[in-house]
Backbone as a chain_set.jsonl record, in Angstrom:
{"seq": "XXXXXXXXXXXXXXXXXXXXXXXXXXXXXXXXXXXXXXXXXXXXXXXXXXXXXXXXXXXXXXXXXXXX", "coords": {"N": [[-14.63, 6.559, 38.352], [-14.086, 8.863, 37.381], [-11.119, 8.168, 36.962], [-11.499, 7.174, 34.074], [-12.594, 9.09, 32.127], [-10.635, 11.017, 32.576], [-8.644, 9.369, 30.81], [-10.286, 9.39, 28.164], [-10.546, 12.223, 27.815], [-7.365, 12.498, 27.245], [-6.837, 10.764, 25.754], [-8.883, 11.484, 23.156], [-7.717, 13.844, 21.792], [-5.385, 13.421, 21.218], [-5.754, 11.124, 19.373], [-6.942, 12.742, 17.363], [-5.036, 14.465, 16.497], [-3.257, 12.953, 15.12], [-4.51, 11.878, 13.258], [-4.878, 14.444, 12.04], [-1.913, 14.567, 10.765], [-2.065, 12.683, 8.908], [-0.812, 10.372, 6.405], [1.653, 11.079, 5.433], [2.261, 11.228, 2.234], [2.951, 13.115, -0.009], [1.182, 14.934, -2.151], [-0.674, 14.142, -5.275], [-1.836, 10.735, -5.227], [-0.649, 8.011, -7.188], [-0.218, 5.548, -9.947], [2.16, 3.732, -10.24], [4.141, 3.579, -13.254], [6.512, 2.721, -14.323], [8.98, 0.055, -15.705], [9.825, -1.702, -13.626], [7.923, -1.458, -11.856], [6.172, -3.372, -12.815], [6.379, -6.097, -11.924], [6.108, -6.142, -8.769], [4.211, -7.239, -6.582], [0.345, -6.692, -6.149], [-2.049, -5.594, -4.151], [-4.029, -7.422, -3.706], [-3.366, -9.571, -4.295], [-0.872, -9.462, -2.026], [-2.283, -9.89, -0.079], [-3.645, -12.701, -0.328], [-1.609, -14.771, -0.562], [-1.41, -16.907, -2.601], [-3.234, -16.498, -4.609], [-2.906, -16.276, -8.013], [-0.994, -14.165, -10.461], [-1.536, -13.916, -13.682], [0.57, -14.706, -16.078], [2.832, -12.27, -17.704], [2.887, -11.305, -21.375], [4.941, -12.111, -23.868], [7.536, -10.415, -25.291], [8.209, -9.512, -28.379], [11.377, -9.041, -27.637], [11.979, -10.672, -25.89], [11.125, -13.165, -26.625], [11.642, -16.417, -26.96], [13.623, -17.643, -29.651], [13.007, -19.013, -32.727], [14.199, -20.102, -35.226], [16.617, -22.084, -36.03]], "CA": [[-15.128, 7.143, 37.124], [-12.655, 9.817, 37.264], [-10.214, 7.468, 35.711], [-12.035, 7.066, 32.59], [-12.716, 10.882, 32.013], [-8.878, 11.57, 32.25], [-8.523, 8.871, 29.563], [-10.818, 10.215, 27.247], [-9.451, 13.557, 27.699], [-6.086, 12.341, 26.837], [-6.974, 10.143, 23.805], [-8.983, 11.962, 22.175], [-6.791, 14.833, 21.681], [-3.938, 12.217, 20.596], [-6.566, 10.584, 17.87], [-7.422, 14.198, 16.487], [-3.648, 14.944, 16.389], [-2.777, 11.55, 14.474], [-5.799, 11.567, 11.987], [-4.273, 14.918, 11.36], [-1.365, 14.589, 10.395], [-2.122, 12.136, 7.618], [0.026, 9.007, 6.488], [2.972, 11.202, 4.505], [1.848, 11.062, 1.148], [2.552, 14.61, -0.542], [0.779, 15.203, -3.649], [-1.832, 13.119, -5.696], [-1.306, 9.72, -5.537], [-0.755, 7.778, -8.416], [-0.012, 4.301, -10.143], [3.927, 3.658, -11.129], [4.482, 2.786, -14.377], [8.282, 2.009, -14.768], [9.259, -1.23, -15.961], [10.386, -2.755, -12.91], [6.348, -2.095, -11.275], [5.257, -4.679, -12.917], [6.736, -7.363, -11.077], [5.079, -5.671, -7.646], [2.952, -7.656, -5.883], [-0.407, -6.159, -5.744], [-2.681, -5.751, -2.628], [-4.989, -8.668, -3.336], [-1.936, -10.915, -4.373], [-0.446, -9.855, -0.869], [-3.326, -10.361, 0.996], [-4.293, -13.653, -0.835], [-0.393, -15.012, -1.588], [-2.103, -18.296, -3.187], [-3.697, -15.694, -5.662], [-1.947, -16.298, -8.851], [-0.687, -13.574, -11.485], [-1.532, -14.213, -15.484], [1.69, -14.746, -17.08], [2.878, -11.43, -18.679], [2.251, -11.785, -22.828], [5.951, -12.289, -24.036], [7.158, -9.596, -26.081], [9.479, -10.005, -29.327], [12.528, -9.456, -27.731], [12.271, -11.608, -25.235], [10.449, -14.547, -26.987], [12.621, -17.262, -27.722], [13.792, -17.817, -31.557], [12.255, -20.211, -33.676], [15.562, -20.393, -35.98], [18.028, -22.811, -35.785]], "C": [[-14.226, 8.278, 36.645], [-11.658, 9.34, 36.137], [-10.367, 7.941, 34.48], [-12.012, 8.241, 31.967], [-11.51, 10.991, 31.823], [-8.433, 11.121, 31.097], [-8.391, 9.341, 28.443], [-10.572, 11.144, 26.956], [-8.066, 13.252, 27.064], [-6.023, 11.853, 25.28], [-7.508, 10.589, 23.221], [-8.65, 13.413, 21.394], [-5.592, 14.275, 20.49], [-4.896, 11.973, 19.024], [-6.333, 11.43, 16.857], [-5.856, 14.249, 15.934], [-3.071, 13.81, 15.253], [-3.234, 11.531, 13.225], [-5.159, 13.149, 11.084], [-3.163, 15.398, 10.37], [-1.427, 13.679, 8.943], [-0.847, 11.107, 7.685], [1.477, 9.668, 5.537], [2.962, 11.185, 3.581], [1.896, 12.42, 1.259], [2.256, 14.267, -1.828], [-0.832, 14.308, -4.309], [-1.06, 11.917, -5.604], [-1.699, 8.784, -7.035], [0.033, 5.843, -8.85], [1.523, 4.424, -10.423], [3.627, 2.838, -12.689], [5.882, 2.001, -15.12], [8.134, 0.489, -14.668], [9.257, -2.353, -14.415], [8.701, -2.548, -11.395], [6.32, -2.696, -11.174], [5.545, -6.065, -12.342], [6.352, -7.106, -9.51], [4.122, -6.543, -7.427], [1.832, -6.475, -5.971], [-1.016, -5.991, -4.525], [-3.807, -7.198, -2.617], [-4.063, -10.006, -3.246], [-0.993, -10.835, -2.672], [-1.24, -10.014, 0.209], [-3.596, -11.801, 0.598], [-2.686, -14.131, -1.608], [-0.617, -16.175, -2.481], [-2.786, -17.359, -4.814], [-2.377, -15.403, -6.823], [-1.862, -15.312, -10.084], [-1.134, -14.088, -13.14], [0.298, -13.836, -15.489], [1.582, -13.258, -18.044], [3.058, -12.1, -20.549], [4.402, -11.391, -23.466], [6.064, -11.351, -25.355], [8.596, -10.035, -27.287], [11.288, -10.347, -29.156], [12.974, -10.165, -26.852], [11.919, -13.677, -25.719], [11.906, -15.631, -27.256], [12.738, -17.517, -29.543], [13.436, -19.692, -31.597], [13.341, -21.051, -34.784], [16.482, -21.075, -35.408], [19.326, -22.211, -35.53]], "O": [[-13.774, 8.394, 35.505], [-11.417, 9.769, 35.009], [-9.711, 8.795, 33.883], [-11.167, 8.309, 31.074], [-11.213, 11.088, 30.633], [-7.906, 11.879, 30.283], [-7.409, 9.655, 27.772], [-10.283, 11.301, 25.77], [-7.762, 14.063, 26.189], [-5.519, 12.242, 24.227], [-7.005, 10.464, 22.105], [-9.357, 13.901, 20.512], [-5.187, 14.652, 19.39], [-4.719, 12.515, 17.933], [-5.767, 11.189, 15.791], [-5.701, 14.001, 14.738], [-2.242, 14.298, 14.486], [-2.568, 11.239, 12.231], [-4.982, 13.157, 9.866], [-3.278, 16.245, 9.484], [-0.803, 14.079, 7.96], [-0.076, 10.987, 8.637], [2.263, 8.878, 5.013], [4.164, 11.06, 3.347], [1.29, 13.057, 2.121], [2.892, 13.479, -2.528], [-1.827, 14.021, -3.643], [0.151, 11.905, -5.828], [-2.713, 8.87, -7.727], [0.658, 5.157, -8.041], [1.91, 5.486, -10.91], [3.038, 1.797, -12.979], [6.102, 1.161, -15.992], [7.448, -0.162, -13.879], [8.772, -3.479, -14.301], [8.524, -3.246, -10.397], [6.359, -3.277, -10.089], [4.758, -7.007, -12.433], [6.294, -8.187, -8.925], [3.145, -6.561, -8.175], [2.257, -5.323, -5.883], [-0.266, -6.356, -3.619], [-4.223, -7.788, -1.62], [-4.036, -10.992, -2.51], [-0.527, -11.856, -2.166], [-0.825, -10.262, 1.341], [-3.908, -12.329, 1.665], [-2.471, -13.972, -2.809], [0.33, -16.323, -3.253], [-2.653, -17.824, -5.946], [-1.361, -14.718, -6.704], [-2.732, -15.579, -10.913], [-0.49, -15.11, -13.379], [0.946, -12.915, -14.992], [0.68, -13.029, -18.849], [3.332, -13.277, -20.784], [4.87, -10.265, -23.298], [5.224, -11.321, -26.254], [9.624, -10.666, -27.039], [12.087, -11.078, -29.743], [14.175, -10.428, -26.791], [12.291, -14.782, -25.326], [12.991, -15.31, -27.742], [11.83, -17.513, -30.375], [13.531, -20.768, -31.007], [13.306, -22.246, -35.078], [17.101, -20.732, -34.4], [20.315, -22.926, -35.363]]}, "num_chains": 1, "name": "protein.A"}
C-alpha cells in the first residue's frame, strides 16, 4: 500500500504543475481572418474528414467570363 501513496504523492503534484501552466496561448484567443484561413480545415471537418465543405460563392474576379 505504500506503493500507491508514493504515487499519488508524486502525480498529483505533477498534474497541479501541468494544469498550471496552461497550453501556451498568450492573450485572448481569437478567429483568423486572412485570406488564406479560409481554406483551413475546421475541427468538425478534421474530426469527420468525409464531412464536406459548401463550395465558397465565386467572387467577380475569379468567376469565369461569359465573353467570347
Amino acid at each position: 500500500m505504500l506503493r500507491a501513496r508514493q504515487i499519488l504523492v508524486r502525480t498529483i503534484p505533477l498534474a497541479l504543475s501541468v494544469a498550471a501552466m496552461g497550453c501556451g496561448q498568450r492573450g485572448p484567443l481569437y478567429l483568423p481572418t486572412e485570406p488564406a484561413a479560409a481554406q483551413r480545415a475546421t475541427l468538425p471537418e478534421t474530426l469527420n474528414p468525409a464531412a464536406t465543405r459548401a463550395p465558397a460563392p465565386a467572387t467577380p474576379s475569379t468567376a469565369p467570363s461569359s465573353r467570347p
